[in-house]
Coordinates of C-alpha atoms and ligand atoms in Angstrom, one line a residue:
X1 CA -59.3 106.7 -91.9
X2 CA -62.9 106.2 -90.8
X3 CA -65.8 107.5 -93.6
X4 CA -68.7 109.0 -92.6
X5 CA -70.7 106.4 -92.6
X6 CA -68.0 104.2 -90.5
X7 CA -68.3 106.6 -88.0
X8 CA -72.6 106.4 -87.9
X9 CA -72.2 102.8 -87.7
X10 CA -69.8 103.1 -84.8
X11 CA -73.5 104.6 -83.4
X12 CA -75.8 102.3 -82.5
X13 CA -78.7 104.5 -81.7
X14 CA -78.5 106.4 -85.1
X15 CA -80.4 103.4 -87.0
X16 CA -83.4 104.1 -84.1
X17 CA -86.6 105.3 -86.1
X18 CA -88.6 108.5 -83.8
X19 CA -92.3 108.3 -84.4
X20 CA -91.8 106.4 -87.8
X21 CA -88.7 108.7 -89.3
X22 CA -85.3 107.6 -89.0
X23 CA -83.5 109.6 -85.9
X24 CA -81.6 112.8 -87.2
X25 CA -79.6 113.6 -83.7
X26 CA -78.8 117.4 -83.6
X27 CA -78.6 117.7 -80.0
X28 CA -75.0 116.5 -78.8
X29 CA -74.4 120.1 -76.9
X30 CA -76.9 118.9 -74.5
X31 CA -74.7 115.4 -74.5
X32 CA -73.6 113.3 -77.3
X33 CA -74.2 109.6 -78.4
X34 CA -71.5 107.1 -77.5
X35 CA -70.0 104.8 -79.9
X36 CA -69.7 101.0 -79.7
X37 CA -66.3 101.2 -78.6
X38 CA -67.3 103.3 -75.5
X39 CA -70.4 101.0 -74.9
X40 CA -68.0 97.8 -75.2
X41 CA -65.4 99.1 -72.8
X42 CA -68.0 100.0 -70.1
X43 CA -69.4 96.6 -70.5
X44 CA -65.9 94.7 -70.8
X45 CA -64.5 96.1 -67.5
X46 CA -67.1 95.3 -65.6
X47 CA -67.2 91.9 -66.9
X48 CA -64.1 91.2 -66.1
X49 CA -61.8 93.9 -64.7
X50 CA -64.0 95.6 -61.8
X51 CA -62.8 96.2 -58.5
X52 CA -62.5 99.4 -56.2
X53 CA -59.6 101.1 -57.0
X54 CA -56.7 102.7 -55.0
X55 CA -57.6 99.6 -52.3
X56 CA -57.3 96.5 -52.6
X57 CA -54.4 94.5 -53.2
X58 CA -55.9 92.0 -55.0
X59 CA -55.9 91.0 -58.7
X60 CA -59.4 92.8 -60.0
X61 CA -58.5 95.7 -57.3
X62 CA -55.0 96.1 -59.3
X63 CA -56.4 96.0 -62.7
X64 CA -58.9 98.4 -62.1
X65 CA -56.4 100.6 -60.4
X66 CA -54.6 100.6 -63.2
X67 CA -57.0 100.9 -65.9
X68 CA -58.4 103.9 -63.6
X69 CA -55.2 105.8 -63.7
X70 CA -54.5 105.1 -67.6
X71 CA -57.8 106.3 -68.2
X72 CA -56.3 109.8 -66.7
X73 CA -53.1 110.0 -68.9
X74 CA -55.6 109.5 -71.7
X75 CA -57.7 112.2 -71.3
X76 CA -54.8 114.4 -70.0
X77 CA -52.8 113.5 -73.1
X78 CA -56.1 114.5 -75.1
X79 CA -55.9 117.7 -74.2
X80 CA -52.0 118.1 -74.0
X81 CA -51.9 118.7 -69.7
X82 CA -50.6 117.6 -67.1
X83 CA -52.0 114.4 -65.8
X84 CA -51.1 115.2 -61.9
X85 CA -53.2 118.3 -62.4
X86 CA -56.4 115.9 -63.7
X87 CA -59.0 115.1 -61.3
X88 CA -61.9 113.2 -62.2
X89 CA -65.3 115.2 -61.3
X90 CA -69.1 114.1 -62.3
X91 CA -68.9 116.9 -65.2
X92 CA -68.0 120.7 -65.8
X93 CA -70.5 122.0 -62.8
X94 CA -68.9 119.9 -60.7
X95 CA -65.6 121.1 -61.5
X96 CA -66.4 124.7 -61.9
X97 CA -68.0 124.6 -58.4
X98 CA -64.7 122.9 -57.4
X99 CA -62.8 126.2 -58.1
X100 CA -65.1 128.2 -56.9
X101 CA -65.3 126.7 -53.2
X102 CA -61.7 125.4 -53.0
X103 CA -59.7 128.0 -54.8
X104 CA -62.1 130.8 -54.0
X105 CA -63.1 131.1 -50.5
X106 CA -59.2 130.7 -49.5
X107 CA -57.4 133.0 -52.1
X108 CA -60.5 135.5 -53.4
X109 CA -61.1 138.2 -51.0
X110 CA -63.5 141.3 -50.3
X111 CA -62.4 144.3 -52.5
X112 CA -60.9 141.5 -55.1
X113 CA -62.9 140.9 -58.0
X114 CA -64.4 138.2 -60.5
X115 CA -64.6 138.8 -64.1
X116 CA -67.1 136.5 -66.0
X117 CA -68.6 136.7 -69.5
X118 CA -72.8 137.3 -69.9
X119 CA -72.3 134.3 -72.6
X120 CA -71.4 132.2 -69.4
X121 CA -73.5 129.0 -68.7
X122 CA -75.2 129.0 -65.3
X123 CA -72.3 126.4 -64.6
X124 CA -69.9 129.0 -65.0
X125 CA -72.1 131.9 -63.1
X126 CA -73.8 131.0 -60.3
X127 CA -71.0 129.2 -58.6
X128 CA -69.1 132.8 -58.6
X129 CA -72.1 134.2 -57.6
X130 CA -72.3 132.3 -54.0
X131 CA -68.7 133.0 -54.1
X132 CA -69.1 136.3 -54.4
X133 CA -72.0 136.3 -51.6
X134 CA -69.8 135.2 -49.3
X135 CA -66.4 137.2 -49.5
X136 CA -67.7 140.4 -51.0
X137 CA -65.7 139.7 -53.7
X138 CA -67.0 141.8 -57.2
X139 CA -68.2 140.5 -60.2
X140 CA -67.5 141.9 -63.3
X141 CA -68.9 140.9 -66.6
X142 CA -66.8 141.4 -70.0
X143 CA -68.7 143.3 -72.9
X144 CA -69.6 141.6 -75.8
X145 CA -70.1 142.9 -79.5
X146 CA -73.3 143.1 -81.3
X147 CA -72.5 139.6 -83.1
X148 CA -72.2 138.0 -79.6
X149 CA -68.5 137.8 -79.3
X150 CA -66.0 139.4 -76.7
X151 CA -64.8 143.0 -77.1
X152 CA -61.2 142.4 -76.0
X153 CA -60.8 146.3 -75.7
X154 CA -64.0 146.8 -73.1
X155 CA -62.6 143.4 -71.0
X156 CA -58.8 145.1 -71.1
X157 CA -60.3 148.3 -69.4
X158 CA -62.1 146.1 -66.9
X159 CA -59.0 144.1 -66.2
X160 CA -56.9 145.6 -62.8
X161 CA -54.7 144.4 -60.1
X162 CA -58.1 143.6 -58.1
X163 CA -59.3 141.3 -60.7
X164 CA -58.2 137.7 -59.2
X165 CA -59.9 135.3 -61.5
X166 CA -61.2 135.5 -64.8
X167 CA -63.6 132.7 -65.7
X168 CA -64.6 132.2 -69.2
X169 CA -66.3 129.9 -71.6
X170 CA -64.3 128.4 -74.6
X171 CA -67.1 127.8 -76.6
X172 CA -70.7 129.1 -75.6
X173 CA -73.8 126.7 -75.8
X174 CA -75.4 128.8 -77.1
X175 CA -74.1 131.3 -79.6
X176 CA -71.6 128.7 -80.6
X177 CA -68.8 131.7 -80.4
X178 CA -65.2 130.3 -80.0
X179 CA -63.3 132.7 -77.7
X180 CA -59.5 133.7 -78.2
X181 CA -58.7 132.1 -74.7
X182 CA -55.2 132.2 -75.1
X183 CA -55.1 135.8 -75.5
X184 CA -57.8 136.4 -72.3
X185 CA -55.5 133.7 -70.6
X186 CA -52.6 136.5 -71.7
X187 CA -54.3 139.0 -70.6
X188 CA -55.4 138.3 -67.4
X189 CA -52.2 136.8 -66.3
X190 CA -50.5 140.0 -66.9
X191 CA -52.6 141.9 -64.1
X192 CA -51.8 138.8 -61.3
X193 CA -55.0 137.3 -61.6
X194 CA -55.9 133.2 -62.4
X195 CA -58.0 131.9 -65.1
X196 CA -60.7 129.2 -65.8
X197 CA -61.5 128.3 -69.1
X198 CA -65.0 125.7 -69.4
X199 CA -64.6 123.7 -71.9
X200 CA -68.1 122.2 -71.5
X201 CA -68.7 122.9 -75.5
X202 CA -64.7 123.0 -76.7
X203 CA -63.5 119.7 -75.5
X204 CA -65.4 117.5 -78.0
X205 CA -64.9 119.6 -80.9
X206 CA -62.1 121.5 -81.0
X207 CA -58.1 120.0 -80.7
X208 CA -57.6 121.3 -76.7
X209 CA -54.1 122.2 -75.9
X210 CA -54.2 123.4 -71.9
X211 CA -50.8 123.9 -72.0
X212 CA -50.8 126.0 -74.9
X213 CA -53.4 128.1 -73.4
X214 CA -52.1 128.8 -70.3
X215 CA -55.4 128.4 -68.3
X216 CA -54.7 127.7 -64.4
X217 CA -57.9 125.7 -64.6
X218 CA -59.9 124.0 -67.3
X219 CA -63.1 122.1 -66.6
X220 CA -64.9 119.9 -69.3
X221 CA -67.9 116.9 -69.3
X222 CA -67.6 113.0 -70.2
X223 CA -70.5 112.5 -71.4
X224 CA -70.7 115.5 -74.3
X225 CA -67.1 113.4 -76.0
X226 CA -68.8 110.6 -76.4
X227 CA -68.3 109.2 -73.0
X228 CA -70.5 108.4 -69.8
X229 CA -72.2 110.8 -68.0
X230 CA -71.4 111.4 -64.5
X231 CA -67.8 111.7 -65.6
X232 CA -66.3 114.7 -66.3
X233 CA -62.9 117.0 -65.5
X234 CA -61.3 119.2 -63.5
X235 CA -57.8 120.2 -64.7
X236 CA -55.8 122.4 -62.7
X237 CA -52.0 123.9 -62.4
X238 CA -50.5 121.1 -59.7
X239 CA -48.8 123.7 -57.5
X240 CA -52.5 125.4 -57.7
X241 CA -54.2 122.5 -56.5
X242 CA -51.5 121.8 -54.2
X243 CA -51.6 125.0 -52.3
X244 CA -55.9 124.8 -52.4
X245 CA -58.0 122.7 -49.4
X246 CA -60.4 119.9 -50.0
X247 CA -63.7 120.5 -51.9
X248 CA -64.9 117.1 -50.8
X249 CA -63.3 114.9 -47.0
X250 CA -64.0 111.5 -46.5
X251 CA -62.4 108.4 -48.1
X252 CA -59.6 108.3 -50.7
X253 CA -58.8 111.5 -50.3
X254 CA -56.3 111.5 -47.1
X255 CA -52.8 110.8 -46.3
X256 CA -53.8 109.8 -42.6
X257 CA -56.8 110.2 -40.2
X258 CA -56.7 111.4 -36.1
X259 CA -59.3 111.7 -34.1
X260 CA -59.1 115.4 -34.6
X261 CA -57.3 116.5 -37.4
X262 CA -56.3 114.7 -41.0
X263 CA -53.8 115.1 -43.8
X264 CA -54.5 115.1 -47.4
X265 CA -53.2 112.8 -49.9
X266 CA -51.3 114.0 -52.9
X267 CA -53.0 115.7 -55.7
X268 CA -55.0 114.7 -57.7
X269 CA -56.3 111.9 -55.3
X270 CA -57.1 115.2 -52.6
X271 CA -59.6 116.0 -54.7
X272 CA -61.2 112.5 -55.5
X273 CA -63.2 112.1 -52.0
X274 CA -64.6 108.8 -51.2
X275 CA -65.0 105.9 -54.3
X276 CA -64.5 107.4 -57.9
X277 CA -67.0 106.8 -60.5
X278 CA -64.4 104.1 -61.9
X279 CA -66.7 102.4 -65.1
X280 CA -67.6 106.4 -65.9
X281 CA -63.4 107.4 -66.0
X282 CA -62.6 103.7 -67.8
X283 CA -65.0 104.7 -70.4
X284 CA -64.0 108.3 -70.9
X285 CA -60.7 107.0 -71.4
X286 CA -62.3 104.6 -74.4
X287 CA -64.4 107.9 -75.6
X288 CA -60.9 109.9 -76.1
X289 CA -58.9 107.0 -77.7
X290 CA -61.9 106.9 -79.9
X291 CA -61.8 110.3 -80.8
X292 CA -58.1 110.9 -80.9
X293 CA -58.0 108.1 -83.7
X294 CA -60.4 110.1 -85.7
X295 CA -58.5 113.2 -84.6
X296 CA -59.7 116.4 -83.3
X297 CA -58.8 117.8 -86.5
X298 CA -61.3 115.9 -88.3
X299 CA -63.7 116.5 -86.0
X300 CA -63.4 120.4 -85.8
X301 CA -63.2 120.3 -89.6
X302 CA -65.8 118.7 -90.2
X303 CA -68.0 120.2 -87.3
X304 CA -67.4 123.6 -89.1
X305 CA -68.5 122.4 -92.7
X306 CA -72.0 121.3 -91.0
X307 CA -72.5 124.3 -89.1
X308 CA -71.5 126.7 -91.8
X309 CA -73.8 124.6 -94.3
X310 CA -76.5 124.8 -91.5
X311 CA -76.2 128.4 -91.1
X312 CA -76.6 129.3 -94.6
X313 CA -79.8 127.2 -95.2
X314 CA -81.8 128.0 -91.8
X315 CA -81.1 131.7 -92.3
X316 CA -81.9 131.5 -96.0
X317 CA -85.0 130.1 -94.6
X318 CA -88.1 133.1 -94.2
X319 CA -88.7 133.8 -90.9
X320 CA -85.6 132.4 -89.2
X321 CA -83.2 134.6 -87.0
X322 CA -79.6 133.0 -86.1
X323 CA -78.1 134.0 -83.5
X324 CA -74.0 134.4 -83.5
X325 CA -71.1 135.3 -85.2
X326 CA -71.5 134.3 -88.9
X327 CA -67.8 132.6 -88.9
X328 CA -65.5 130.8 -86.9
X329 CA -68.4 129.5 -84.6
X330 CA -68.7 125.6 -82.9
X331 CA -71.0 123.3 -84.5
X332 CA -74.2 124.9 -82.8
X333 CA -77.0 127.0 -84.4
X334 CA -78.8 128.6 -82.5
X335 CA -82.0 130.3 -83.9
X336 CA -85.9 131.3 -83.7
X337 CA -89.0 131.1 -86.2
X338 CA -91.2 133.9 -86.4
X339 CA -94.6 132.9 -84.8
X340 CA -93.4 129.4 -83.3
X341 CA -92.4 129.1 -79.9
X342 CA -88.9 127.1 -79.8
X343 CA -90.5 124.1 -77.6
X344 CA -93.5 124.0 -80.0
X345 CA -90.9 124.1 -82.7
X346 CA -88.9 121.1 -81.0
X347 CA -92.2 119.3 -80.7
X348 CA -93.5 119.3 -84.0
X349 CA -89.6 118.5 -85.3
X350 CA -89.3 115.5 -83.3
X351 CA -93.0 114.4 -84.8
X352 CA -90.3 114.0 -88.1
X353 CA -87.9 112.5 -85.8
X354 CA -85.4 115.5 -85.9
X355 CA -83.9 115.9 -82.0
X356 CA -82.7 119.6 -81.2
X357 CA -83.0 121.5 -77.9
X358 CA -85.6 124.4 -77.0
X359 CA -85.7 126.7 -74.3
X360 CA -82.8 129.0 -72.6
X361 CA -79.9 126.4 -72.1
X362 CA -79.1 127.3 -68.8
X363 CA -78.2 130.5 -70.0
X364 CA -80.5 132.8 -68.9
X365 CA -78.6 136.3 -69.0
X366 CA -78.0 135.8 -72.4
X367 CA -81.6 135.1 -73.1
X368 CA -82.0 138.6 -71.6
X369 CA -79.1 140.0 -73.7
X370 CA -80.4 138.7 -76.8
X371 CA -83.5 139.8 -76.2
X372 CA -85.9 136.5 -76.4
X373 CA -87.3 133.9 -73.9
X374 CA -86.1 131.1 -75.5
X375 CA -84.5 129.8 -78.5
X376 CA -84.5 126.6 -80.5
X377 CA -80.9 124.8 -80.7
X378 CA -79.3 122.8 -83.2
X379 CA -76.1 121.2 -82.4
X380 CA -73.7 118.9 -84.4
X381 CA -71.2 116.4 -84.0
X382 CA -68.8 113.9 -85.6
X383 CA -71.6 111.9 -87.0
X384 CA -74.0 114.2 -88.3
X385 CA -74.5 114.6 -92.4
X386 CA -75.4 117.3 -94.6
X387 CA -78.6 115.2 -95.5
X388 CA -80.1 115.6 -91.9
X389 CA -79.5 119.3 -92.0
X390 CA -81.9 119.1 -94.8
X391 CA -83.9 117.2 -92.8
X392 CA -84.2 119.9 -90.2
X393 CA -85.2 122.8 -92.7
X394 CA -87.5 120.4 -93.7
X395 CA -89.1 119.9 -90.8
X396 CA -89.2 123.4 -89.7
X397 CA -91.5 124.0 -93.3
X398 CA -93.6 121.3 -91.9
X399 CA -93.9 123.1 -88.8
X400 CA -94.8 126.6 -90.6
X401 CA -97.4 124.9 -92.1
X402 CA -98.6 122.8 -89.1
X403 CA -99.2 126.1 -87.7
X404 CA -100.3 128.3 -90.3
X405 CA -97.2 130.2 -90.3
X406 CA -96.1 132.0 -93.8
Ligands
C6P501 N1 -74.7 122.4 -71.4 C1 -76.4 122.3 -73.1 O1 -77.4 121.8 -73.5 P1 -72.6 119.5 -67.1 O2 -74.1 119.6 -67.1 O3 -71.9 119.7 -65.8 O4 -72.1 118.3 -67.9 O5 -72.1 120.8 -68.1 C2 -72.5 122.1 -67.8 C3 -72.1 123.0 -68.8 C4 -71.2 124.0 -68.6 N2 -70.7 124.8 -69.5 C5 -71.2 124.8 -70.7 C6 -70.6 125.7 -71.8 C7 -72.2 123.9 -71.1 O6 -72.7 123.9 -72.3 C8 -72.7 123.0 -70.1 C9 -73.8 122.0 -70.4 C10 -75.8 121.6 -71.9 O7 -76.0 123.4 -73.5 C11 -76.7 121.2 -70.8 S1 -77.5 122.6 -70.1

């Protein structure tokens, strides 16, 4: 078993010094660092396996073929699915918007309806949105309690036989709230309609069983595990997929080609139009063997020490509001200091080389919700320490007194 500091060593780009201080990373929500072992297989197939893939019937083209489709039984192992239902995407928006076009302009009709969360990430709203635009389909938005988690009760009365997809966050990137997917995947299965889970924020922290859940789609990103960015997942039940047209025609994608019409290939290769981002899926498939040997356990584990620790101190702190349940919450803090504005906040942080995010993380209904314009953001991950935590509540007294604040 790895020890901490193992695992920061496995990190090149911790031992960086920002503007003179050594680097205290507390922004992997927004996308996470990658390890040697991600850096070195990204590097060691294109030294020497790259090809196309699903071409050529040559050697490299053969190799990379089959590294391509090992890399999808990784990740679909990961997270305990079916690897006919995994299609490769360039992240969760990708995915999301996937659904929205593929699944929803065929099967979601006018008088049907959509119901979303306001925790949702623009990711997971605007696509339905459009959607919506153009069938006349409804959206409906689940309630949420005063602690900024859903209020199963208020979603149960807005669940009918007209709902046809419910569309959910697992963990929001914002108020870090875990939702009880399994029961919302329950629920809404029990009035006819289908469910999408994003697992944008869950993916890298939590152990992900799809299976388990019972989600007709879950979407996550590459490139916040660890892995590449311009990688990402869409998984979806096969008969699902099956039944649902191209998002994306071209290339790759087709059985055979007429001057007028075309067939599609099987799934998941329907959904992979034109030439994959092959080094970006290899890689991925490094990032998940990399975190499956430290095991998501760990991870989640250890993710909640750190954001429990870091919830305690910053609110302890004078002038700091946290936003959020106070328990079972991902590893992101979410927070404002009376008198700073977040980005000025994030500015004067990153003069002591602390790295979190300001602003409204693509979340702007929630801002509304919540009452504020912005917040500042302060996510964790496997290789994050109680000591930089420190480091942050430092920093944010050296920003009080930067600015006169008491
Ligand atoms: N959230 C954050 O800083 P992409 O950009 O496609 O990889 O992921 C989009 C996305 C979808 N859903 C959730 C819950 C997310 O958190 C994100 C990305 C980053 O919070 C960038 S805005």
């Amino acid at each position: 078993m790895k020890t901490i500091e193992d695992i920061r060593r496995d990190f090149p780009i911790l031992g960086l010094q920002v503007n003179g201080k050594p680097l205290v990373y507390l922004d992997s929500a927004a996308s996470s660092q990658k390890p040697m072992q991600v850096l070195n297989a990204y590097c060691g197939f294109c030294e020497s396996r790259y090809a196309n893939v699903h071409r050529g019937v040559h050697t490299l083209a053969e190799n990379a073929t089959a590294d391509y489709e090992d890399a999808r039984r990784l990740v679909a192992e990961f997270v305990k699915a079916d690897p006919r239902g995994l299609v490769f995407t360039r992240g969760t928006t990708e995915a999301i918007n996937l659904v929205a076009q593929s699944y929803g302009r065929k099967f979601i009709k006018h008088g049907q309806a959509i119901l979303l969360t306001p925790m949702e990430h623009h990711a997971n709203l605007v696509p339905w949105q459009l959607l919506a635009q153009y069938t006349g389909a409804e959206l409906r938005f689940w309630p949420m309690t005063e602690d900024g988690r859903l209020d199963l009760d208020g979603g149960k009365k807005l669940l009918d036989s007209r709902v046809a997809m419910v569309a959910v966050t697992h963990m929001s990137n914002v108020l870090g709230t875990i939702n009880p997917v399994r029961e919302i995947a329950e629920m809404a299965h029990a009035v006819g309609a289908k469910v999408l889970i994003d697992g944008a924020q869950a993916a890298p922290h939590l152990p992900v069983d799809i299976g388990g859940i019972g989600a007709d789609f879950y979407a996550f990103s590459g490139h916040k595990m660890c892995g590449p960015t311009g990688i990402g997942v869409l998984w979806g039940r096969p008969e699902i997929l099956e039944d649902m047209d191209p998002f994306m025609t071209g290339g790759e994608m087709i059985r055979e080609v007429w001057l007028d019409h075309a067939t599609w290939a099987e799934v998941p290769h329907k959904f992979e139009a034109g030439t994959p981002p092959i080094t970006e899926a290899v890689s991925l498939g490094a990032a998940v063997r990399y975190l499956q040997q430290i095991t998501p356990e760990w991870i989640a584990a250890h993710d909640h020490a750190l954001t429990e620790l870091a919830w305690e101190k910053l609110t302890r702190e004078p002038g700091v509001t946290g936003y959020g349940p106070t328990d079972n919450r991902g590893a992101i803090v979410t927070f404002n200091v009376d008198g700073i504005h977040p980005h000025d906040l994030a500015g004067l942080l990153d003069r002591e080389g602390v790295a979190i995010r300001a602003g409204h993380h693509c979340a702007q209904p929630l801002m509304r919700w919540l009452g504020v314009q912005a917040t500042a953001r302060a996510s964790f991950y496997l290789y994050n320490t109680p000591e930089e935590i420190d480091r942050l509540v430092d920093g944010i007294r050296i920003a009080k007194k930067v600015l006169h604040v008491v």
